Amino acid sequence: MSWASIAIVTGLLFLAATPSEAFYRDDCYNSTRGEERELCLRRSLLRRQAVAAPSSSCPKGCTVHGVCHEDIGRCDCPRHFTGPACSTVVPSISKLCAKYSIKLRDFGKDSPCFNNCNQRGRCIAGICHCQPGYWGIDCAISWGPNGKMQLLDGNYVERKTGVKVYIYELPSNMTSWYPFMRMDRPVHLMFWQRLMSSGMRTLDGNKADYFYIPINTRTGSLAREELEWTLPYIKKTYPWWSKDNGNRHLIIHTGDMGINDFPLATRRELNESLSNITWLTHWGLHEYHPIAKWYPAHRPGKDIVIPVMIMTQGFHLSPMNPRMEAEIKAQGAPRLRNGTLFFAGRICGDRDLPDPKTGKCGPGHEDYSFGVRQAVYLQHRNVKGFRIVAWTSTYLEDISSHKFCLAPVGGGHGKRNILVAFMGCLPVLIGDHVLQPFEPEIDWSRFSISVPEADIPDLPRILANVPASEVASKQKRLRCAAQHMFYSSTLGAILGEDGRYDAFETLMEILRVRKEHPDVPPEKYQKVDQRFRKFINCDLDDEVNPVPLCTQGKEMQLVDRKSCKDCRRKDGTSNSFFNSAGGMLCCEDHDMTKCPRGWK
Ligand SMILES: *[C@@H]1O[C@H](CO)[C@@H](O)[C@H](O)[C@H]1NC(C)=O
Ligand SMILES: *[C@@H]1O[C@H](CO)[C@@H](O)[C@H](O)[C@H]1NC(C)=O
Ligand SMILES: *[C@@H]1O[C@H](CO)[C@@H](O)[C@H](O)[C@H]1NC(C)=O
Ligand SMILES: *[C@@H]1O[C@H](CO)[C@@H](O)[C@H](O)[C@H]1NC(C)=O
Ligand SMILES: *[C@@H]1O[C@H](CO)[C@@H](O)[C@H](O)[C@H]1NC(C)=O
């Protein structure tokens, strides 16, 4: 055991054994600085004014250790406390750890808190311990003077247009400490965080167009447990599900196979009693795939394929990054894409290559990538201008020096479709019956090449026959398309963009059109909705105040923009986005009520 972990264990035991009341007391945190203190006192005043508010229905003593979720009377316990009023100390943390295979260091006191608790609570080990009178994952909710719930003391700025989303607040054991530190694909949290800062959140389910269930369905058995606990809970606790049979309810799932990641029994339920949920996943397989023997996981028109959150190191070196563009221009010679087709990566799903005689991968990998990577590798790796390899040390350079880049499926969804688009290389999509992110709402044929699996033998000829003019016009469209594929309002900018067309906003636009034209199939959205068409072409003409986003990659930052690394550092806790209220959009000011917004 290292010294650091001993220190944490000791700290934990201390905290568990002698919970300090002062820790949770509403004492304005001994604020001495003028502004902070004033804010604190104002809030206390507001709370006292909230006379019309129903009295708390939480069990007595809840706020000594926990957070009272006032509107439903639920007392949310921090880790190592339990019971109706969170007054029981969990006897053995190690047992809890074992149950969820959590490492003790995941409890580290530096665990970030969602939106840094909006300065209305204390962040202890990844959970906001809200000041009395505030609740929610980031302490954003309180009673208003009119007896209605309010966000950020009534200072939440709502967007005038677009949809309104209601977010279920779940017990903190469902939403905080373990997922934060254990998530490898935290899209559901980042989406949630953006809902908070986007002006699209409503606390009034009657006014909501959509309902977001913010659970972590990614992590193994925990995922199943969350699903199985949460759905009955929200059905029982809130009126919104039954009002609409679970329609307009959204869940994000980031696993490779979409909802087919779940065990059969869960899938049956999802297919039957829970079939009205809209799943936002990365996996767009919508028909049975006879070669791989994979079942459909996506229902076109019901579910939405959302982009993978890519953070590939160095992809800010895209030739479309304004700084790179300027550099290339200064050099006088544009970069040459003299290679034809590039692919580097797993071909069998592991380190192996397919058997040259049978063309098959080893046991357990026969179905990997529907056999697409294997076929392209075996048939075309020696074609002039093609570079199809299992590994390269010059990945991004290679993508940048080829016209076309293979974007096949993997063990489920891939991510090259997005990455290569960012690097200005035209994606060559192979994988039958698989929809790409935001397809068909976005017409991928305008900036990619789609090749049916049956035509793989013909690939060299197909690519050779794409006219240069078509390559050029498709390349041009990548700049806009790539914006829709990246969560820049959460993660920062790459192409000098302001985030208004980013993946989050694109999803919200799709949800808006769906609400306004419920009977129109998604491939027709651009036809019936002019604003949507303009949006998809990154060509909106309404006035906005561009929000300066921080930029990815310190060395490439625009002179007038902050590096996202600096934003993350601001709160002192490692490199997490969660503790920056509102995400990178609000990098300049961590008070969400002041966070700059590019909308009306
Ligand atoms: C507030 O100040 C008092 C007196 O200095 C101290 O004992 C207490 O720990 C402080 N509380 C917090 C939450 O920092
Ligand atoms: C989380 O807390 C709720 C409410 O206190 C409880 O019913 C549930 O079993 C807990 N779930 C886990 C995974 O601990
Ligand atoms: C889901 O339900 C549909 C009919 O509602 C049925 O055709 C299909 O086989 C079911 N799929 C699974 C995996 O149960
Ligand atoms: C799904 O929604 C439709 C329309 O509201 C409803 O008729 C149907 O019963 C719902 N299905 C389930 C399984 O709740
Ligand atoms: C492309 O051009 C570069 C520089 O002239 C050269 O090194 C490279 O081998 C060429 N690649 C191909 C695939 O022709």
XYZ file of C-alpha atoms and ligand atoms in Angstrom:
670
model
C 0.000 0.000 0.000
C 1.382 3.393 -0.905
C 1.667 6.280 1.513
C -0.976 8.174 -0.378
C -3.558 5.441 -0.032
C -2.767 4.982 3.633
C -3.419 8.669 4.114
C -6.744 8.385 2.347
C -7.818 5.350 4.321
C -6.899 7.071 7.550
C -8.786 10.170 6.483
C -11.819 8.120 5.630
C -11.901 6.319 8.918
C -11.563 9.584 10.702
C -14.377 11.129 8.714
C -16.613 8.125 9.218
C -15.998 7.889 12.907
C -16.256 11.540 13.841
C -18.545 13.300 11.442
C -18.023 16.942 12.174
C -21.241 18.904 12.362
C -19.550 22.120 11.460
C -18.756 20.541 8.152
C -22.338 20.604 7.086
C -23.568 23.648 8.942
C -24.905 26.588 7.035
C -22.301 28.965 8.277
C -21.556 30.675 4.994
C -18.379 28.670 5.160
C -16.622 31.237 7.260
C -16.577 33.440 4.178
C -14.442 36.459 4.645
C -14.105 37.725 1.129
C -16.585 40.488 0.393
C -18.397 39.207 -2.631
C -18.614 35.646 -1.470
C -19.894 36.658 1.900
C -22.507 38.928 0.431
C -23.716 36.179 -1.838
C -23.902 33.835 1.094
C -25.892 36.223 3.236
C -28.234 37.030 0.380
C -28.978 33.382 -0.013
C -29.735 32.979 3.655
C -32.138 35.872 3.332
C -33.796 34.331 0.290
C -34.263 31.125 2.182
C -35.900 32.916 5.048
C -38.185 34.691 2.607
C -39.315 31.448 1.088
C -42.173 31.299 3.555
C -44.669 29.930 1.085
C -42.571 26.849 0.562
C -43.942 23.600 1.914
C -42.086 22.526 4.996
C -39.450 19.920 4.532
C -40.777 16.413 4.453
C -37.396 14.799 4.923
C -36.850 12.690 8.001
C -35.698 14.747 10.948
C -31.979 15.316 11.122
C -31.448 14.588 7.445
C -29.300 17.613 6.793
C -26.874 16.856 9.586
C -25.106 14.551 7.175
C -27.240 14.346 4.087
C -29.018 16.547 1.607
C -32.763 16.965 1.791
C -34.343 16.723 -1.595
C -37.169 18.947 -0.479
C -39.811 18.447 -3.141
C -40.065 14.712 -2.657
C -38.817 14.469 0.908
C -35.921 12.208 0.068
C -32.841 12.360 2.203
C -29.760 11.775 0.056
C -26.896 10.267 1.935
C -23.258 10.876 1.262
C -21.061 7.860 0.988
C -20.495 5.970 4.234
C -23.800 7.149 5.667
C -27.070 5.369 5.233
C -30.598 5.081 6.612
C -33.700 7.223 6.094
C -32.047 10.278 7.659
C -28.501 9.304 6.787
C -27.716 8.880 10.454
C -26.257 5.391 10.287
C -22.599 5.053 9.516
C -21.958 2.313 6.998
C -20.056 -0.220 9.049
C -17.506 -1.259 6.561
C -16.358 0.786 3.673
C -14.268 -2.047 2.392
C -17.391 -4.177 2.067
C -19.004 -1.459 0.019
C -15.895 -1.206 -2.101
C -15.863 -4.917 -2.672
C -19.502 -4.915 -3.668
C -18.895 -2.489 -6.502
C -15.239 -3.340 -7.112
C -14.316 0.223 -6.313
C -10.780 1.094 -5.424
C -10.324 2.985 -2.220
C -8.522 5.736 -4.013
C -11.749 6.445 -5.880
C -12.984 7.893 -2.621
C -10.124 10.367 -2.606
C -11.189 13.664 -1.170
C -10.152 15.384 -4.359
C -12.925 13.730 -6.327
C -14.540 16.486 -8.273
C -18.129 17.493 -7.725
C -20.649 18.168 -10.384
C -20.573 21.845 -11.345
C -18.481 22.405 -8.256
C -21.731 22.452 -6.242
C -22.460 25.892 -7.702
C -20.886 27.400 -4.603
C -23.967 26.360 -2.688
C -22.532 23.340 -1.048
C -19.382 21.580 -0.031
C -17.728 19.105 -2.272
C -16.646 16.161 -0.203
C -15.349 13.110 -1.998
C -17.368 13.665 -5.121
C -20.700 14.515 -3.550
C -22.155 17.932 -3.027
C -23.242 18.413 0.560
C -25.622 21.245 -0.098
C -26.257 24.087 2.276
C -29.644 23.568 3.918
C -32.361 24.722 1.585
C -30.486 23.679 -1.547
C -30.575 20.310 -3.212
C -29.865 18.422 -6.384
C -26.653 16.907 -7.655
C -25.038 20.362 -7.790
C -27.153 22.201 -5.183
C -28.821 24.221 -7.913
C -32.395 23.811 -6.647
C -34.134 25.676 -3.846
C -37.595 26.971 -3.013
C -38.396 30.333 -4.497
C -40.340 33.123 -2.775
C -43.481 32.080 -4.665
C -43.355 28.582 -3.267
C -42.134 27.166 -6.547
C -38.815 25.502 -7.057
C -36.138 27.588 -8.636
C -32.711 27.087 -10.155
C -29.671 29.012 -8.987
C -31.742 31.219 -6.681
C -33.946 32.227 -9.569
C -31.024 33.464 -11.647
C -31.036 30.624 -14.115
C -31.329 32.127 -17.580
C -33.754 30.160 -19.699
C -33.413 29.960 -23.414
C -36.314 31.517 -25.256
C -36.364 28.984 -28.049
C -35.760 25.271 -28.315
C -36.930 22.500 -26.048
C -37.243 22.237 -22.306
C -35.836 19.241 -20.514
C -36.726 17.955 -17.084
C -33.914 16.126 -15.297
C -34.713 13.520 -12.686
C -32.644 14.037 -9.576
C -31.660 10.632 -8.281
C -30.078 9.655 -4.971
C -26.450 10.594 -4.898
C -25.414 6.964 -4.727
C -26.803 6.686 -8.278
C -25.188 9.723 -9.685
C -22.083 10.840 -7.914
C -19.105 9.288 -6.373
C -18.664 5.963 -8.050
C -19.558 6.874 -11.610
C -17.385 9.968 -11.641
C -14.239 8.121 -10.924
C -15.110 4.998 -12.774
C -16.540 6.291 -15.994
C -14.555 5.734 -19.120
C -17.282 7.294 -21.245
C -18.931 10.022 -19.230
C -21.217 11.359 -21.967
C -24.291 11.076 -19.767
C -22.695 13.335 -17.185
C -21.394 15.824 -19.664
C -24.767 15.973 -21.377
C -26.361 16.553 -18.013
C -23.889 19.274 -17.177
C -24.634 21.016 -20.443
C -28.370 20.794 -19.822
C -27.733 22.745 -16.642
C -25.815 25.513 -18.372
C -27.708 25.525 -21.654
C -30.828 27.327 -20.504
C -32.858 24.291 -21.581
C -33.548 22.895 -18.176
C -36.908 23.170 -16.508
C -37.951 22.124 -13.024
C -41.568 21.940 -14.086
C -42.366 18.567 -15.594
C -45.609 19.982 -16.962
C -43.623 22.321 -19.172
C -41.040 19.762 -20.203
C -40.747 18.488 -23.734
C -38.364 15.740 -22.658
C -37.353 13.931 -19.495
C -33.764 12.988 -18.913
C -32.888 9.976 -16.760
C -29.259 10.594 -15.849
C -27.998 7.136 -15.027
C -24.729 5.412 -15.670
C -25.707 2.416 -17.758
C -22.184 1.780 -18.911
C -20.547 0.061 -15.975
C -21.218 -3.656 -15.827
C -23.590 -5.035 -13.215
C -23.848 -1.621 -11.654
C -25.515 -0.443 -14.828
C -28.197 -3.073 -14.605
C -28.739 -2.285 -10.972
C -29.141 1.383 -11.727
C -31.623 0.716 -14.463
C -33.579 -1.743 -12.367
C -33.702 0.555 -9.386
C -34.219 3.835 -11.150
C -37.071 3.150 -13.519
C -39.529 1.817 -10.918
C -38.415 4.634 -8.643
C -39.211 7.437 -11.038
C -42.457 5.783 -12.038
C -43.481 5.646 -8.412
C -42.165 9.015 -7.292
C -43.017 11.343 -10.146
C -46.142 11.721 -12.253
C -44.308 12.305 -15.536
C -43.669 8.787 -16.689
C -47.214 7.525 -16.450
C -48.594 10.692 -17.965
C -46.998 9.768 -21.230
C -46.191 6.044 -20.910
C -42.490 6.783 -20.753
C -42.496 8.528 -24.097
C -40.175 11.540 -24.351
C -37.913 9.952 -21.732
C -34.238 9.951 -22.679
C -31.377 7.741 -21.484
C -27.817 7.852 -22.739
C -25.963 4.589 -23.095
C -22.391 4.614 -24.335
C -21.598 0.916 -24.608
C -20.280 -0.540 -27.855
C -23.422 -2.476 -28.678
C -26.050 0.003 -27.588
C -28.835 -1.553 -25.558
C -27.721 -5.006 -26.676
C -25.062 -4.638 -24.001
C -27.723 -5.498 -21.444
C -28.550 -9.083 -20.493
C -31.421 -10.774 -22.245
C -33.979 -10.275 -19.485
C -33.329 -6.539 -19.384
C -33.457 -6.353 -23.163
C -36.822 -8.041 -23.192
C -38.153 -5.469 -20.785
C -36.668 -2.681 -22.840
C -38.328 -4.162 -25.864
C -41.667 -4.546 -24.166
C -42.699 -2.717 -21.006
C -39.990 -0.071 -21.394
C -40.148 0.293 -25.135
C -41.130 3.952 -25.123
C -37.790 5.191 -23.801
C -35.683 6.997 -26.375
C -32.131 5.701 -26.240
C -29.263 7.946 -27.158
C -26.437 5.598 -28.039
C -23.426 5.370 -30.316
C -24.548 2.185 -32.000
C -26.812 2.555 -35.024
C -27.337 -1.081 -36.091
C -31.002 -1.163 -37.053
C -31.351 -4.511 -38.806
C -30.163 -8.012 -38.091
C -26.668 -8.475 -39.469
C -26.540 -11.999 -40.900
C -22.739 -12.303 -41.125
C -21.932 -11.096 -37.637
C -25.243 -12.485 -36.317
C -25.777 -9.262 -34.414
C -29.242 -8.089 -33.501
C -30.523 -4.584 -34.100
C -30.134 -2.225 -31.172
C -31.365 0.982 -32.725
C -34.865 1.981 -33.747
C -34.709 4.630 -36.468
C -37.001 7.537 -35.770
C -37.219 6.565 -32.095
C -33.637 6.328 -30.856
C -30.902 8.769 -31.825
C -27.316 7.887 -32.653
C -25.078 10.377 -30.883
C -21.372 10.912 -31.519
C -18.738 9.277 -29.388
C -16.984 11.785 -27.180
C -13.537 11.661 -28.747
C -10.515 13.062 -27.013
C -7.800 11.608 -29.218
C -4.537 13.168 -28.327
C -3.273 15.633 -30.872
C -6.325 15.918 -33.041
C -6.260 19.639 -32.531
C -3.479 19.414 -35.111
C -6.237 19.174 -37.700
C -5.506 21.161 -40.830
C -8.886 22.819 -40.181
C -7.661 24.295 -36.903
C -7.253 28.006 -37.712
C -3.792 28.105 -36.188
C -2.693 25.164 -38.319
C -4.334 26.685 -41.365
C -2.339 29.866 -40.847
C 0.843 27.875 -40.411
C 0.241 25.864 -43.546
C -0.517 29.039 -45.447
C 2.676 30.652 -44.196
C 4.633 27.670 -45.457
C 3.264 28.412 -48.898
C 2.532 24.820 -49.844
C -0.756 23.162 -48.880
C -0.434 19.712 -47.376
C -0.612 17.048 -49.959
C -3.109 14.239 -49.562
C -1.247 12.026 -51.969
C -2.251 8.731 -50.337
C -5.598 7.181 -51.258
C -6.923 5.084 -48.377
C -5.661 4.818 -44.821
C -6.520 2.614 -41.898
C -4.565 1.745 -38.793
C -6.002 -0.162 -35.876
C -7.263 -3.478 -34.632
C -8.120 -5.759 -37.479
C -9.301 -8.765 -35.492
C -10.335 -6.922 -32.354
C -7.106 -7.939 -30.677
C -3.470 -7.772 -31.700
C -3.762 -10.625 -34.137
C -4.123 -10.539 -37.878
C -6.558 -12.733 -39.769
C -5.404 -16.096 -41.032
C -4.210 -15.409 -44.602
C -5.656 -18.715 -45.850
C -9.137 -18.615 -44.319
C -9.379 -14.840 -43.853
C -10.789 -15.519 -40.382
C -9.827 -14.099 -37.018
C -9.166 -16.221 -33.951
C -11.824 -17.762 -31.695
C -14.162 -15.205 -30.183
C -13.314 -12.622 -32.805
C -14.925 -14.118 -35.893
C -17.620 -11.482 -35.930
C -15.416 -8.498 -35.120
C -16.201 -5.525 -37.310
C -18.631 -7.722 -39.297
C -15.449 -9.042 -40.940
C -15.023 -5.706 -42.718
C -11.566 -4.810 -41.436
C -10.312 -8.302 -42.161
C -11.646 -8.245 -45.721
C -10.197 -4.844 -46.530
C -6.868 -5.835 -45.025
C -6.595 -9.149 -46.846
C -7.827 -7.923 -50.186
C -6.341 -4.464 -50.443
C -3.351 -3.947 -48.195
C -0.977 -4.042 -51.149
C -2.929 -1.723 -53.417
C -0.856 1.293 -54.438
C -1.851 4.342 -52.397
C -3.540 2.191 -49.738
C -2.065 1.916 -46.282
C -3.916 -0.675 -44.178
C -1.969 -1.578 -41.059
C -2.579 -2.802 -37.534
C -0.469 -0.073 -36.025
C 1.417 3.071 -36.964
C 3.493 5.525 -34.998
C 2.364 8.355 -37.239
C -1.388 7.969 -36.890
C -2.535 11.559 -37.268
C 0.052 12.363 -39.939
C -1.150 9.378 -41.920
C -4.780 10.476 -41.622
C -3.712 13.913 -42.787
C -1.861 12.640 -45.834
C -4.606 10.441 -47.277
C -7.723 11.439 -49.158
C -9.906 8.659 -47.791
C -9.853 7.017 -44.386
C -11.570 3.751 -43.613
C -14.188 4.157 -40.898
C -15.465 0.637 -40.257
C -17.497 -0.688 -37.362
C -15.569 -2.338 -34.526
C -16.858 -4.502 -31.689
C -19.930 -2.365 -32.093
C -19.556 1.311 -32.819
C -16.321 2.814 -34.077
C -15.000 6.320 -33.666
C -12.939 6.844 -36.789
C -15.970 8.207 -38.596
C -15.613 11.270 -36.383
C -11.882 11.436 -35.850
C -10.935 11.301 -39.514
C -13.578 13.862 -40.420
C -11.901 16.190 -37.955
C -8.585 15.620 -39.635
C -10.046 16.491 -43.029
C -9.925 12.932 -44.381
C -13.115 11.703 -46.067
C -14.595 8.823 -44.062
C -15.170 5.625 -46.022
C -18.039 4.013 -44.147
C -18.348 0.250 -44.338
C -20.799 -1.680 -42.169
C -24.242 -2.597 -43.506
C -27.383 -1.478 -41.653
C -25.448 0.838 -39.353
C -26.486 4.454 -38.988
C -23.823 7.056 -38.285
C -24.153 9.729 -35.570
C -27.212 11.894 -36.234
C -28.053 9.864 -39.302
C -30.474 10.228 -41.042
C -31.124 13.696 -39.614
C -27.765 14.627 -41.116
C -27.055 13.427 -44.628
C -23.687 11.711 -44.333
C -23.420 11.161 -48.074
C -22.552 14.834 -48.427
C -19.204 14.426 -46.688
C -18.347 10.738 -46.749
C -18.249 7.685 -49.002
C -20.446 4.771 -48.096
C -19.522 1.348 -49.456
C -21.781 -1.703 -49.066
C -19.994 -4.728 -47.652
C -20.687 -6.641 -50.855
C -18.610 -4.092 -52.779
C -15.450 -4.422 -50.694
C -13.649 -6.316 -53.497
C -14.315 -3.316 -55.719
C -13.055 -0.722 -53.217
C -9.979 0.477 -55.167
C -12.034 1.130 -58.281
C -14.841 2.821 -56.340
C -12.422 5.250 -54.714
C -10.499 5.860 -57.937
C -13.767 6.826 -59.610
C -14.735 9.536 -57.139
C -14.222 12.702 -59.202
C -11.705 15.200 -57.816
C -14.409 17.857 -57.722
C -16.558 15.646 -55.496
C -13.633 14.979 -53.185
C -13.033 18.717 -52.950
C -16.655 19.626 -52.222
C -16.970 16.862 -49.635
C -13.757 17.963 -47.965
C -15.137 21.466 -47.751
C -18.274 20.245 -46.013
C -16.262 18.436 -43.356
C -15.614 21.662 -41.497
C -19.298 22.003 -40.645
C -19.999 18.295 -40.304
C -17.135 17.856 -37.847
C -18.605 20.544 -35.596
C -21.794 18.505 -35.210
C -19.720 15.517 -34.137
C -17.778 17.084 -31.279
C -18.940 18.242 -27.860
C -17.062 21.504 -28.078
C -19.313 23.417 -25.681
C -18.267 20.862 -23.108
C -14.729 20.012 -24.120
C -13.517 23.163 -25.820
C -12.962 24.158 -29.422
C -10.785 22.558 -32.055
C -11.694 24.278 -35.279
C -12.018 27.754 -33.810
C -15.748 27.116 -33.490
C -17.987 28.747 -30.890
C -19.921 25.596 -30.035
C -23.304 26.644 -31.373
C -23.370 23.739 -33.836
C -21.725 21.213 -31.556
C -22.969 17.706 -30.784
C -25.008 18.836 -27.793
C -26.718 21.607 -29.730
C -27.298 19.296 -32.691
C -29.022 16.770 -30.475
C -31.193 19.507 -28.998
C -32.092 20.752 -32.481
C -33.113 17.251 -33.491
C -35.260 16.973 -30.380
C -36.823 20.324 -31.198
C -37.790 19.268 -34.710
C -39.072 15.946 -33.412
C -41.318 17.804 -31.001
C -42.565 20.256 -33.618
C -43.057 17.666 -36.349
C -43.872 14.440 -34.541
C -45.112 12.691 -37.651
C -42.217 13.568 -39.941
C -39.500 10.926 -40.335
C -36.027 12.182 -39.403
C -34.644 12.033 -42.943
C -37.220 14.682 -43.883
C -36.408 17.113 -41.089
C -34.347 19.304 -43.363
C -37.204 19.474 -45.824
C -39.885 20.557 -43.391
C -37.856 22.745 -41.081
C -35.879 25.560 -42.588
C -34.110 26.424 -39.399
C -32.952 22.850 -39.039
C -31.604 22.859 -42.596
C -29.633 25.989 -41.892
C -28.427 24.633 -38.615
C -27.186 21.419 -40.191
C -25.313 23.483 -42.783
C -23.820 25.658 -40.007
C -25.529 28.588 -41.594
C -27.959 30.066 -39.074
C -28.485 33.733 -39.550
C -29.980 34.705 -36.202
C -27.841 36.956 -34.136
C -25.696 35.363 -31.524
C -22.931 36.567 -29.333
C -20.244 34.022 -29.981
C -19.073 32.403 -26.796
C -15.305 32.193 -26.676
C -14.532 28.575 -25.958
C -11.255 27.448 -24.593
C -9.193 25.552 -27.107
C -7.849 22.019 -27.039
C -4.130 21.566 -27.079
C -2.090 24.211 -25.379
C 0.391 24.631 -28.142
C -2.295 25.329 -30.675
C -4.453 27.700 -28.724
C -5.661 30.768 -30.512
C -3.964 33.849 -29.157
C -7.161 35.333 -27.794
C -8.466 32.109 -26.274
C -7.716 30.196 -23.145
C -6.328 26.730 -23.251
C -8.861 24.267 -21.855
C -6.133 22.931 -19.616
C -6.064 26.272 -17.839
C -9.820 26.139 -17.348
C -9.602 22.752 -15.779
C -6.764 23.755 -13.548
C -8.734 26.666 -12.171
C -10.502 24.636 -9.532
C -7.411 22.886 -8.441
C -8.739 19.383 -8.871
C -6.742 17.498 -11.458
C -8.149 17.505 -14.922
C -11.850 17.012 -14.572
C -14.484 18.928 -16.458
C -17.166 18.176 -13.936
C -16.044 20.722 -11.435
C -16.198 23.572 -13.876
C -19.750 24.817 -13.550
C -21.438 24.463 -16.896
C -18.445 22.852 -18.569
C -15.910 24.546 -20.761
C -18.521 26.930 -22.070
C -18.349 28.659 -18.727
C -14.618 28.435 -18.408
C -14.287 32.180 -17.981
C -16.620 32.367 -15.049
C -17.439 29.458 -12.841
C -20.672 30.994 -11.643
C -23.266 29.512 -13.961
C -25.531 32.514 -13.644
C -22.799 34.634 -15.188
C -21.627 32.107 -17.681
C -21.626 33.628 -21.173
C -24.286 32.370 -23.521
C -24.575 32.524 -27.244
C -28.341 32.354 -27.450
C -31.407 34.381 -26.687
C -15.148 28.163 10.769
O -14.341 28.828 11.695
C -14.233 28.222 12.977
C -13.466 29.127 13.914
O -12.313 29.560 13.305
C -13.587 26.837 12.804
O -13.495 26.183 14.031
C -14.411 26.018 11.836
O -13.784 24.793 11.570
C -14.653 26.756 10.514
N -15.586 26.019 9.705
C -15.375 25.680 8.443
C -16.477 24.916 7.796
O -14.360 25.961 7.838
C -29.185 4.189 -3.356
O -30.025 4.828 -2.437
C -31.376 4.452 -2.529
C -32.196 5.373 -1.643
O -31.596 5.556 -0.423
C -31.501 2.980 -2.193
O -32.847 2.563 -2.225
C -30.680 2.197 -3.203
O -30.710 0.832 -2.926
C -29.256 2.668 -3.231
N -28.577 2.056 -4.352
C -27.339 1.609 -4.288
C -26.775 1.074 -5.558
O -26.695 1.628 -3.276
C -38.813 -6.870 -29.805
O -40.187 -6.762 -30.097
C -40.522 -6.943 -31.436
C -42.023 -6.770 -31.608
O -42.526 -5.816 -30.743
C -40.112 -8.330 -31.895
O -40.378 -8.475 -33.266
C -38.627 -8.519 -31.638
O -38.244 -9.833 -31.950
C -38.293 -8.237 -30.201
N -36.863 -8.300 -30.014
C -36.278 -8.854 -28.956
C -34.789 -8.833 -28.918
O -36.912 -9.358 -28.062
C -45.976 3.472 -25.442
O -46.648 4.661 -25.761
C -47.850 4.484 -26.465
C -48.380 5.869 -26.800
O -48.569 6.638 -25.657
C -48.830 3.677 -25.615
O -50.018 3.455 -26.329
C -48.173 2.368 -25.250
O -49.005 1.647 -24.380
C -46.849 2.596 -24.582
N -46.171 1.332 -24.377
C -45.722 0.960 -23.203
C -45.076 -0.372 -23.157
O -45.807 1.636 -22.206
C 3.398 11.554 -50.633
O 4.356 12.558 -50.719
C 5.349 12.496 -49.718
C 6.241 13.709 -49.839
O 6.486 14.035 -51.173
C 6.115 11.181 -49.850
O 7.120 11.091 -48.863
C 5.160 10.032 -49.725
O 5.810 8.808 -49.934
C 4.016 10.165 -50.711
N 3.031 9.149 -50.400
C 2.462 8.388 -51.331
C 1.446 7.394 -50.822
O 2.679 8.489 -52.498
